[in-house]
Coordinates of C-alpha atoms and ligand atoms in Angstrom, one line a residue:
M29 CA 22.9 -72.2 -24.2
M30 CA 22.5 -71.7 -27.3
D31 CA 23.0 -68.0 -28.7
T32 CA 20.2 -67.9 -31.4
Q33 CA 19.2 -64.5 -32.7
L34 CA 16.4 -62.9 -31.4
T35 CA 15.1 -61.1 -34.5
I36 CA 11.5 -60.0 -35.7
A37 CA 12.1 -62.5 -38.9
S38 CA 11.5 -65.2 -36.5
M39 CA 8.6 -64.0 -35.3
I40 CA 6.8 -64.1 -38.3
K41 CA 8.2 -67.3 -39.6
R42 CA 6.4 -68.8 -36.4
T43 CA 3.0 -67.0 -37.7
E44 CA 3.5 -68.3 -41.1
Q45 CA 4.1 -71.6 -40.2
Y46 CA 1.6 -72.2 -37.4
F47 CA -1.3 -69.5 -37.7
P48 CA -1.8 -69.7 -41.7
K49 CA -5.6 -69.5 -40.8
K50 CA -5.8 -66.9 -38.4
E51 CA -6.9 -63.6 -39.5
V52 CA -6.1 -59.7 -39.7
I53 CA -9.3 -57.6 -40.1
S54 CA -8.3 -54.0 -41.5
R55 CA -10.7 -51.2 -41.6
T56 CA -9.4 -48.8 -44.8
Q57 CA -10.6 -46.1 -46.7
N58 CA -13.0 -48.0 -48.7
G59 CA -14.2 -50.6 -46.1
V60 CA -13.1 -53.5 -44.0
Q61 CA -10.8 -55.9 -45.5
L62 CA -9.8 -59.8 -44.2
F63 CA -6.5 -61.4 -44.5
T64 CA -5.2 -64.6 -43.5
Y65 CA -1.6 -64.5 -42.0
K66 CA -0.7 -66.6 -44.8
D67 CA -1.7 -64.0 -46.9
T68 CA -0.6 -61.4 -44.7
V69 CA 2.9 -63.0 -44.4
G70 CA 3.2 -63.3 -48.1
R71 CA 2.7 -59.8 -48.8
M72 CA 5.1 -58.7 -46.1
K73 CA 7.7 -61.0 -48.2
R74 CA 6.4 -58.7 -51.4
L75 CA 7.1 -55.7 -49.5
G76 CA 10.5 -56.9 -48.4
S77 CA 11.4 -57.6 -52.3
A78 CA 9.4 -54.4 -53.6
L79 CA 11.6 -51.9 -51.4
E80 CA 15.1 -53.8 -52.0
S81 CA 13.8 -53.2 -55.6
L82 CA 13.3 -49.5 -54.7
G83 CA 16.9 -49.4 -53.6
V84 CA 16.7 -49.8 -50.0
K85 CA 19.6 -51.9 -48.3
K86 CA 20.7 -53.0 -45.1
G87 CA 20.0 -49.8 -42.0
D88 CA 18.3 -47.3 -44.3
R89 CA 15.3 -45.6 -42.7
V90 CA 11.9 -46.4 -44.2
G91 CA 9.2 -44.2 -43.0
T92 CA 5.6 -44.5 -42.6
L93 CA 3.0 -42.0 -42.4
A94 CA -0.1 -44.3 -41.9
W95 CA -3.4 -45.3 -39.9
N96 CA -3.5 -48.5 -38.1
H97 CA -4.4 -51.0 -41.1
H98 CA -3.2 -54.0 -42.7
R99 CA -0.6 -52.3 -44.8
H100 CA 1.1 -50.7 -41.5
L101 CA 1.2 -54.0 -40.0
E102 CA 3.1 -55.2 -43.1
A103 CA 5.4 -52.6 -43.2
Y104 CA 6.1 -53.4 -39.3
F105 CA 7.4 -56.6 -40.2
A106 CA 8.8 -56.3 -44.1
V107 CA 10.7 -53.3 -43.4
P108 CA 13.2 -54.8 -40.0
S109 CA 12.9 -58.3 -41.8
M110 CA 14.9 -56.9 -44.8
G111 CA 17.4 -55.2 -42.5
A112 CA 15.9 -52.0 -42.7
V113 CA 14.4 -49.8 -39.9
L114 CA 10.9 -48.8 -39.9
H115 CA 10.3 -45.2 -38.5
T116 CA 6.6 -44.6 -37.7
I117 CA 5.6 -41.0 -38.0
N118 CA 3.6 -39.3 -35.9
F119 CA 1.9 -37.3 -38.6
R120 CA 0.0 -34.9 -36.1
L121 CA 3.0 -33.4 -35.5
S122 CA 3.8 -29.7 -36.5
K123 CA 4.8 -29.3 -39.9
E124 CA 8.4 -27.8 -38.6
H125 CA 8.9 -31.3 -36.4
L126 CA 7.6 -33.7 -39.5
I127 CA 10.4 -31.9 -41.7
Y128 CA 12.9 -32.0 -38.8
I129 CA 12.5 -35.6 -38.2
I130 CA 12.3 -37.3 -41.5
N131 CA 15.2 -35.3 -42.3
H132 CA 17.0 -36.1 -39.3
A133 CA 16.4 -39.7 -39.5
E134 CA 17.1 -39.6 -43.3
N135 CA 14.2 -41.8 -44.5
K136 CA 15.0 -42.8 -47.9
I137 CA 11.5 -44.2 -48.9
L138 CA 8.2 -42.8 -47.6
L139 CA 5.2 -45.2 -47.2
I140 CA 2.2 -43.0 -46.8
D141 CA -1.4 -43.3 -46.5
E142 CA -3.7 -42.3 -49.7
D143 CA -5.6 -39.1 -47.2
L144 CA -2.3 -38.1 -45.9
F145 CA -0.2 -37.3 -48.6
P146 CA -1.5 -33.8 -49.1
L147 CA 0.3 -33.1 -45.8
I148 CA 3.9 -34.7 -47.1
E149 CA 3.4 -32.6 -50.7
S150 CA 3.1 -29.0 -48.9
I151 CA 6.9 -30.2 -47.3
K152 CA 8.5 -32.0 -49.9
D153 CA 10.8 -29.0 -51.2
E154 CA 12.3 -29.4 -47.4
L155 CA 12.8 -32.9 -47.5
K156 CA 16.5 -33.7 -48.0
T157 CA 16.9 -37.6 -48.1
V158 CA 13.7 -39.0 -49.6
E159 CA 14.2 -40.9 -52.8
A160 CA 10.6 -42.4 -53.8
Y161 CA 7.0 -42.1 -52.3
V162 CA 4.8 -44.9 -51.7
I163 CA 1.1 -44.2 -51.6
M164 CA -1.0 -47.1 -49.6
T165 CA -4.5 -46.9 -51.1
D166 CA -7.1 -49.3 -52.3
N167 CA -7.7 -48.1 -55.5
E168 CA -6.0 -48.9 -58.6
R169 CA -5.5 -45.3 -59.7
L170 CA -2.9 -43.3 -57.8
P171 CA -4.3 -39.9 -57.1
E172 CA -2.8 -36.5 -58.6
T173 CA 0.0 -35.8 -56.4
S174 CA 3.1 -33.3 -57.0
L175 CA 5.1 -36.1 -55.1
Q176 CA 7.9 -37.6 -57.3
P177 CA 8.8 -40.4 -58.0
V178 CA 5.2 -41.9 -56.6
Y179 CA 4.8 -45.7 -56.4
S180 CA 1.2 -47.4 -56.0
Y181 CA 1.9 -49.7 -52.7
E182 CA -0.4 -52.6 -54.3
Q183 CA 1.0 -52.4 -57.6
L184 CA 4.6 -52.9 -56.5
L185 CA 3.1 -55.7 -54.3
D186 CA 1.8 -57.1 -57.4
K187 CA 5.3 -56.9 -59.4
A188 CA 7.1 -58.2 -56.7
D189 CA 9.4 -61.2 -56.4
N190 CA 6.7 -64.2 -54.8
T191 CA 9.5 -66.1 -54.1
Y192 CA 11.7 -63.7 -51.8
E193 CA 13.0 -64.5 -48.6
F194 CA 14.3 -62.5 -45.5
T195 CA 17.7 -62.2 -45.2
T196 CA 19.3 -64.4 -42.5
K197 CA 22.0 -62.1 -41.7
I198 CA 20.7 -60.2 -39.2
D199 CA 22.1 -59.5 -35.7
E200 CA 19.6 -58.9 -32.9
N201 CA 21.4 -56.0 -32.0
D202 CA 20.8 -54.3 -35.0
P203 CA 18.3 -51.4 -35.2
A204 CA 14.7 -52.7 -35.9
G205 CA 12.7 -49.0 -35.5
I206 CA 13.0 -45.5 -34.6
C207 CA 10.4 -43.5 -32.9
Y208 CA 10.6 -40.1 -32.1
T209 CA 9.2 -38.4 -28.9
S210 CA 6.1 -36.3 -29.3
G211 CA 8.4 -33.0 -28.7
T212 CA 6.4 -31.6 -26.2
T213 CA 9.5 -30.0 -24.6
G214 CA 11.8 -29.0 -27.5
K215 CA 12.8 -30.8 -30.0
P216 CA 11.1 -34.5 -30.8
K217 CA 14.2 -36.8 -29.8
G218 CA 14.8 -40.1 -31.4
V219 CA 15.0 -43.7 -30.1
I220 CA 16.3 -46.9 -31.8
Y221 CA 14.5 -49.9 -31.1
T222 CA 16.7 -53.1 -31.7
H223 CA 15.6 -56.6 -33.3
R224 CA 16.5 -57.9 -29.5
G225 CA 14.5 -55.1 -27.7
I226 CA 11.0 -55.8 -29.9
Y227 CA 11.5 -59.5 -29.4
L228 CA 12.1 -59.3 -25.3
H229 CA 9.0 -56.7 -25.0
S230 CA 6.9 -58.9 -27.1
M231 CA 7.4 -61.7 -24.8
A232 CA 6.7 -59.5 -21.9
L233 CA 3.3 -58.6 -23.3
G234 CA 2.5 -62.1 -23.3
M235 CA 3.1 -62.8 -19.7
T236 CA 0.0 -63.7 -17.8
D237 CA 0.8 -60.9 -14.9
T238 CA 1.3 -58.4 -17.6
L239 CA -1.0 -58.0 -20.5
A240 CA -1.4 -61.9 -21.1
L241 CA -2.0 -61.8 -24.9
S242 CA -2.4 -65.0 -26.6
E243 CA -3.4 -66.6 -29.5
A244 CA -7.2 -66.7 -28.4
D245 CA -7.0 -63.0 -28.2
V246 CA -9.0 -60.5 -30.9
V247 CA -6.8 -57.0 -30.1
L248 CA -7.7 -53.6 -31.6
P249 CA -5.1 -51.2 -31.4
V250 CA -6.4 -48.1 -31.0
V251 CA -3.3 -46.8 -30.1
P252 CA -1.8 -45.0 -33.1
M253 CA 0.9 -47.5 -34.8
F254 CA 3.1 -44.4 -35.0
H255 CA 2.7 -44.1 -31.2
V256 CA 5.9 -46.0 -29.5
N257 CA 4.6 -49.2 -32.0
A258 CA 1.0 -49.0 -30.7
W259 CA 2.9 -49.7 -27.8
G260 CA 4.2 -53.2 -29.4
M261 CA 1.1 -54.9 -29.6
P262 CA 1.3 -55.6 -33.3
F263 CA 4.9 -57.1 -32.6
A264 CA 3.6 -59.8 -29.9
A265 CA 0.0 -60.3 -31.7
T266 CA 1.3 -61.5 -34.7
W267 CA 4.0 -63.7 -33.4
M268 CA 1.6 -65.2 -31.3
G269 CA -1.1 -65.7 -33.6
T270 CA -3.7 -63.5 -32.3
T271 CA -6.4 -61.9 -34.3
Q272 CA -5.9 -58.5 -35.0
V273 CA -8.3 -56.0 -35.9
F274 CA -7.6 -52.4 -36.9
P275 CA -9.7 -49.8 -36.8
G276 CA -8.1 -47.5 -39.9
P277 CA -8.5 -44.1 -40.9
N278 CA -10.3 -41.3 -38.5
M279 CA -11.9 -43.4 -36.5
T280 CA -14.3 -42.6 -33.8
P281 CA -15.9 -43.9 -30.5
K282 CA -18.7 -45.0 -32.7
I283 CA -16.6 -46.9 -34.9
I284 CA -14.8 -48.5 -32.0
A285 CA -17.6 -49.6 -30.2
E286 CA -19.0 -51.0 -33.2
M287 CA -16.0 -53.1 -34.2
L288 CA -15.4 -54.2 -30.5
E289 CA -19.0 -55.8 -30.8
E290 CA -18.6 -57.2 -34.3
Y291 CA -15.6 -58.6 -34.2
K292 CA -15.8 -59.7 -30.3
V293 CA -12.9 -57.8 -29.3
T294 CA -11.4 -59.2 -26.0
F295 CA -8.5 -56.6 -25.5
S296 CA -7.9 -53.3 -26.9
A297 CA -5.6 -50.3 -26.0
G298 CA -5.6 -46.6 -25.7
V299 CA -4.9 -43.1 -24.1
P300 CA -7.4 -42.1 -21.5
T301 CA -8.8 -39.8 -24.0
I302 CA -9.8 -42.6 -26.5
W303 CA -11.6 -44.5 -23.3
L304 CA -13.3 -41.3 -22.1
G305 CA -14.7 -40.8 -25.7
L306 CA -15.8 -44.7 -25.7
L307 CA -17.4 -44.5 -22.1
K308 CA -19.6 -41.3 -23.6
E309 CA -20.7 -43.7 -26.6
L310 CA -21.8 -46.8 -24.3
E311 CA -23.8 -44.5 -22.3
E312 CA -25.8 -43.2 -25.2
G313 CA -25.7 -46.7 -27.3
T314 CA -26.7 -50.0 -27.2
Y315 CA -23.2 -52.1 -27.7
N316 CA -22.7 -55.7 -26.5
T317 CA -19.1 -55.2 -25.0
S318 CA -19.1 -58.7 -23.5
S319 CA -16.3 -60.1 -25.3
L320 CA -13.4 -57.3 -23.9
R321 CA -11.6 -59.3 -21.1
A322 CA -9.7 -56.3 -20.6
L323 CA -9.1 -52.7 -21.5
L324 CA -5.5 -51.2 -21.4
C325 CA -5.1 -47.4 -20.7
G326 CA -2.0 -45.8 -21.1
G327 CA 0.2 -42.9 -22.2
S328 CA -1.3 -40.6 -19.3
A329 CA -2.9 -41.1 -15.6
A330 CA -6.1 -43.1 -15.7
P331 CA -9.0 -41.5 -13.9
K332 CA -10.5 -43.2 -11.1
G333 CA -13.9 -42.3 -11.9
M334 CA -13.4 -44.0 -15.4
I335 CA -11.7 -46.9 -14.3
H336 CA -14.9 -47.1 -11.9
M337 CA -17.3 -46.8 -14.7
F338 CA -15.9 -49.3 -16.9
E339 CA -15.6 -52.0 -14.4
S340 CA -19.0 -51.3 -12.3
K341 CA -21.3 -50.5 -15.3
Y342 CA -20.0 -52.5 -17.7
G343 CA -18.3 -54.9 -16.5
I344 CA -14.9 -54.6 -18.6
P345 CA -11.6 -55.0 -16.1
F346 CA -9.5 -52.1 -16.7
L347 CA -5.6 -52.1 -17.0
H348 CA -3.1 -49.5 -16.3
G349 CA 0.0 -49.3 -18.1
Y350 CA 3.2 -46.9 -17.6
G351 CA 5.8 -46.5 -20.1
M352 CA 7.5 -44.0 -22.3
T353 CA 9.0 -43.8 -25.9
E354 CA 12.4 -44.6 -24.5
T355 CA 11.3 -47.9 -23.1
S356 CA 9.5 -49.6 -25.7
P357 CA 7.0 -48.7 -23.8
L358 CA 5.7 -50.9 -21.3
V359 CA 7.4 -50.4 -17.6
S360 CA 4.7 -51.5 -15.4
V361 CA 1.0 -52.6 -15.2
T362 CA -1.5 -52.6 -12.3
R363 CA -2.4 -55.9 -11.2
V364 CA -4.1 -56.7 -8.0
K365 CA -2.2 -59.2 -6.4
S366 CA -3.7 -62.5 -5.2
Y367 CA -3.8 -61.5 -1.5
Q368 CA -5.6 -58.2 -2.4
S369 CA -8.7 -59.7 -4.1
D370 CA -10.9 -58.8 -1.2
L371 CA -10.2 -55.1 -0.8
P372 CA -12.8 -52.8 -0.1
V373 CA -14.2 -50.8 -3.4
D374 CA -12.6 -47.5 -2.6
E375 CA -9.2 -49.5 -2.0
R376 CA -9.4 -51.1 -5.0
L377 CA -9.7 -48.1 -7.5
E378 CA -7.3 -46.4 -5.6
L379 CA -4.6 -49.1 -6.7
L380 CA -6.0 -49.6 -10.3
S381 CA -5.4 -46.0 -10.7
K382 CA -1.4 -46.0 -9.7
Q383 CA 0.9 -47.1 -12.7
G384 CA 1.5 -50.5 -10.9
L385 CA 4.0 -53.1 -11.0
V386 CA 7.3 -53.0 -12.6
V387 CA 7.0 -56.0 -15.4
P388 CA 9.2 -59.0 -15.2
G389 CA 12.7 -57.9 -17.0
I390 CA 12.6 -54.5 -16.1
E391 CA 14.3 -52.9 -12.7
I392 CA 13.6 -49.4 -11.1
K393 CA 14.5 -47.1 -8.5
A394 CA 13.1 -43.7 -7.5
V395 CA 15.7 -41.3 -5.9
N396 CA 15.7 -37.9 -4.6
E397 CA 18.2 -35.5 -3.0
N398 CA 18.5 -37.7 -0.1
G399 CA 19.1 -40.8 -2.3
E400 CA 16.7 -43.7 -2.8
V401 CA 13.2 -42.8 -2.0
K402 CA 11.5 -45.2 0.9
P403 CA 9.1 -47.6 -0.2
D404 CA 6.5 -46.2 2.0
G405 CA 4.2 -44.7 -0.6
K406 CA 4.9 -41.3 0.7
D407 CA 8.3 -40.2 -0.2
M408 CA 8.6 -38.8 -3.7
G409 CA 11.7 -39.2 -6.1
E410 CA 12.7 -39.3 -9.8
L411 CA 11.8 -42.9 -11.4
L412 CA 14.9 -44.1 -12.8
I413 CA 14.6 -47.3 -15.1
R414 CA 16.8 -49.8 -16.9
G415 CA 16.3 -53.1 -18.7
P416 CA 16.9 -55.0 -22.1
W417 CA 14.1 -53.0 -23.8
I418 CA 15.2 -49.3 -22.4
A419 CA 17.0 -46.9 -24.5
D420 CA 20.4 -45.9 -23.4
A421 CA 20.9 -43.4 -25.6
Y422 CA 18.9 -40.5 -28.3
Y423 CA 19.3 -41.2 -31.6
K424 CA 22.4 -39.2 -32.9
G425 CA 23.4 -38.5 -29.3
D426 CA 20.6 -36.1 -29.2
S427 CA 20.6 -33.2 -26.1
N428 CA 19.1 -34.1 -23.0
S429 CA 21.8 -36.8 -22.2
D430 CA 20.7 -35.9 -18.7
A431 CA 18.4 -38.6 -19.6
F432 CA 21.1 -41.3 -19.1
Q433 CA 23.3 -41.6 -16.5
N434 CA 25.2 -44.2 -15.0
G435 CA 23.0 -47.1 -16.7
W436 CA 19.7 -45.6 -15.7
L437 CA 17.1 -43.7 -18.0
H438 CA 15.8 -40.6 -15.7
T439 CA 12.6 -40.3 -16.8
G440 CA 11.6 -37.1 -15.3
D441 CA 8.4 -38.7 -14.0
V442 CA 8.1 -37.7 -10.1
V443 CA 6.8 -41.2 -8.6
T444 CA 6.3 -42.5 -5.0
I445 CA 6.5 -46.6 -4.3
D446 CA 4.5 -48.3 -1.9
E447 CA 5.6 -51.2 0.1
E448 CA 3.7 -53.5 -2.3
G449 CA 6.0 -52.0 -4.8
I450 CA 3.2 -50.2 -6.8
I451 CA 4.3 -47.2 -8.5
K452 CA 2.4 -43.8 -8.4
I453 CA 3.0 -41.0 -10.5
V454 CA 2.9 -37.8 -9.0
D455 CA 3.6 -35.7 -11.9
R456 CA 6.3 -34.9 -14.1
T457 CA 9.2 -33.0 -12.8
K458 CA 8.2 -30.0 -14.6
D459 CA 4.4 -30.0 -13.7
L460 CA 4.9 -30.4 -10.2
I461 CA 3.5 -27.3 -8.1
K462 CA 5.5 -26.1 -5.3
S463 CA 3.8 -24.1 -2.9
G464 CA 5.1 -22.4 0.2
G465 CA 8.4 -24.9 -0.3
E466 CA 5.9 -27.9 -0.6
W467 CA 5.2 -30.3 -3.7
I468 CA 1.3 -30.5 -4.5
S469 CA 0.7 -33.2 -7.2
S470 CA -1.4 -31.9 -10.0
V471 CA -2.4 -35.5 -10.9
D472 CA -4.1 -36.4 -7.6
L473 CA -6.4 -33.1 -8.2
E474 CA -7.2 -34.0 -11.4
N475 CA -8.2 -37.7 -10.2
A476 CA -10.5 -36.3 -7.5
L477 CA -12.0 -33.7 -10.2
M478 CA -12.6 -36.2 -12.8
A479 CA -14.5 -38.5 -10.4
H480 CA -17.3 -35.5 -9.8
E481 CA -20.2 -36.6 -11.7
S482 CA -20.4 -33.5 -13.8
V483 CA -16.8 -33.3 -14.6
F484 CA -15.6 -34.9 -18.2
E485 CA -12.3 -33.7 -17.8
A486 CA -9.8 -31.6 -15.6
A487 CA -6.3 -30.7 -15.9
V488 CA -4.7 -28.7 -13.2
V489 CA -1.4 -26.2 -13.6
S490 CA 0.5 -23.7 -11.3
I491 CA 0.0 -20.0 -11.5
P492 CA 3.0 -17.8 -10.1
D493 CA 1.9 -16.5 -6.8
P494 CA 4.1 -13.5 -4.5
K495 CA 3.8 -15.4 -1.2
W496 CA 4.0 -19.0 -2.1
Q497 CA 5.8 -19.2 -5.2
E498 CA 3.3 -21.0 -7.3
R499 CA -0.4 -22.1 -6.5
P500 CA -2.7 -24.5 -8.3
V501 CA -5.7 -23.7 -10.7
A502 CA -8.2 -26.3 -12.1
C503 CA -9.6 -25.9 -15.7
I504 CA -12.5 -28.3 -16.1
V505 CA -14.6 -28.9 -18.8
L506 CA -17.9 -30.1 -17.7
K507 CA -20.1 -33.3 -19.3
D508 CA -22.6 -32.1 -22.0
G509 CA -25.6 -30.9 -20.1
A510 CA -23.8 -30.0 -17.1
Q511 CA -23.2 -26.4 -17.9
H512 CA -24.8 -23.4 -15.8
K513 CA -25.3 -26.3 -13.1
V514 CA -21.8 -26.8 -11.6
T515 CA -20.4 -23.7 -10.0
K516 CA -16.7 -22.6 -8.2
D517 CA -17.7 -23.0 -5.0
E518 CA -19.5 -26.8 -5.7
I519 CA -16.5 -27.8 -6.7
M520 CA -14.1 -26.3 -3.8
E521 CA -16.7 -28.0 -1.6
Y522 CA -16.4 -31.2 -3.2
L523 CA -12.4 -31.2 -2.8
R524 CA -12.6 -29.7 0.6
P525 CA -13.1 -32.9 2.4
Q526 CA -10.5 -34.6 0.6
F527 CA -7.4 -32.5 0.2
A528 CA -5.5 -30.2 2.9
K529 CA -6.3 -26.7 2.9
W530 CA -2.8 -25.6 1.1
W531 CA -3.5 -27.8 -1.9
L532 CA -7.0 -26.7 -2.4
P533 CA -7.1 -24.6 -5.9
D534 CA -6.8 -20.8 -5.9
E535 CA -9.3 -20.9 -9.0
V536 CA -11.5 -23.0 -11.1
L537 CA -11.9 -22.4 -14.5
F538 CA -14.2 -23.8 -17.0
M539 CA -13.2 -24.3 -20.3
D540 CA -15.0 -26.0 -23.3
E541 CA -11.5 -28.0 -23.9
I542 CA -8.2 -28.5 -22.6
P543 CA -5.4 -28.4 -24.9
K544 CA -3.8 -31.6 -26.1
T545 CA -0.7 -33.1 -27.6
S546 CA -0.9 -35.1 -31.0
V547 CA -1.4 -38.1 -28.8
G548 CA -4.0 -37.1 -26.7
K549 CA -2.1 -35.8 -23.5
F550 CA -2.7 -32.7 -21.5
L551 CA -0.3 -30.0 -23.4
K552 CA 0.2 -28.1 -19.9
A553 CA 2.7 -25.5 -21.1
K554 CA -0.3 -24.3 -23.3
L555 CA -2.8 -24.6 -20.8
R556 CA -0.5 -22.4 -18.1
E557 CA -0.2 -19.5 -21.1
Q558 CA -4.2 -19.6 -21.4
V559 CA -4.8 -19.9 -17.7
E560 CA -2.4 -16.8 -17.2
K561 CA -4.1 -14.9 -20.3
Q562 CA -7.7 -15.6 -18.6
L563 CA -6.4 -14.8 -15.2
V564 CA -4.6 -11.7 -16.6
I565 CA -1.1 -12.8 -14.8
Ligands
LIG4 P1 6.2 -38.0 -24.5 O1 7.5 -38.1 -23.4 O2 6.7 -36.8 -25.9 O3 4.8 -37.1 -23.9 P2 5.8 -40.5 -24.5 O4 4.5 -41.0 -24.9 O5 6.7 -41.4 -24.2 O6 6.0 -39.1 -25.1 O7 4.9 -40.1 -23.2 C1 5.7 -40.8 -21.9 C2 5.7 -39.9 -20.7 O8 3.8 -39.9 -20.3 C3 5.8 -40.3 -19.2 O9 7.1 -40.2 -18.9 C4 4.7 -40.1 -18.1 O10 5.1 -39.0 -18.1 C5 3.6 -40.0 -19.0 N1 2.9 -41.4 -19.2 C6 2.8 -42.5 -19.7 N2 1.9 -43.6 -19.0 C7 1.5 -43.2 -18.0 C8 0.5 -43.5 -17.4 N3 0.0 -44.7 -16.7 N4 0.1 -42.6 -15.8 C9 0.6 -41.0 -15.9 N5 1.5 -40.6 -16.9 C10 1.9 -41.6 -17.8

């Protein structure tokens, strides 16, 4: 067979040729703008030319600090297609981590949104490698800034060579992008994505039994474009000629609900916190969401109660995906197999709340001290993954080399695998609660708590215990209006029939909010500190 190169430039060549009329809809600071793919690919090429004129060469890192919008999409394709490496920076990281990752990735140019540049101004003296700043704004005039030298994105595009074509001298194994983990444990670690990895991952997103992304879809990525490349959706959707709707800066559940309705979105993706917010919005307002064929939820466990509400009340099918920065990210997705279509509601929900079946192209296994776990849905072990879009090292060989051993990525996620091959994440290794020598899954307890009608969110952490080593404590945020109605006793009565006695939390604490990471996951280390303070441990 021919050894043609799987590159990002070849993906947009197809978009340009076959889908010039299809559209990218983008909400920015100044309103909603519409571009055809003809415009979009033209702008991508001009961006490539502009970056070249700023001195960007093959292998250089170009960083973005941006919301989800058309300019960010343009950078997604222009930067790797000219041979450089796209570093999508999570602007919600602490300043210390921001400085660390920009220096560590040795970013040469930063493309920054108009509302985010003050953040970079405040750390500019610490940035060692940045040679120019480009502000992405709709306005003709650049805002006052101390960043130097500074350029306007639109002016650069206006001046750029419109006959520019992307280089064909790219090897599929060249780096195309870099993302950093969100650094919940220690320093963020860099993961390099190759052209080949992104190309194959995009193919996987199109498969019918994964996300089935197609030309006919209208997709709205709520998951930030700095969070594992918005789970790879902008790459796949552009390649397939799918209409894309970008929700832009400071989006709220209301904005999302309005855009879903107005643009007849068929597919959207985000973390559970986003969908909990949308659910509340749907309950309070009147929206027509009938165009949605599925919502993809990932990043942390999707609560069963939430899946049930979306499916039963709003008729919106739910897909639950699992992955991590190191895996591009898609590893598995929940799918009800053809012969399971008449499962009773409870069993179906149980299935949908698990992390699903590994996608074609990727291999998994789980291991514990006794070797490979039994596929019985009970035996627990650490999930190991390998495949063509799974990282095999951290950038610059950073710490935690334990993660890569004997050709497998060691995820740090503890799972069971059942006889159907369905993966269920029981916990992260560091969050498992060990009580009297036995494991308690915080995820199972959280799922049960979040199914309670008055509970908005719940997280379970361990506290030290002189007799049992560790004991679980439940932290609960009640739904608006539920205050004063729910007591610890009621919660305990509710959990009692569902769990063995020794799994039941020792304490139930009611809180206003649960601390979260920059990408909306429970920040268990911080929560544990708060709990220990509150219980005076
Ligand atoms: P970080 O590791 O810095 O939190 P990632 O976004 O890469 O950043 O997070 C990956 C982790 O998120 C996984 O290892 C897993 O623990 C968790 N995760 C991702 N998807 C799911 C899911 N569907 N259900 C439960 N946990 C998930």
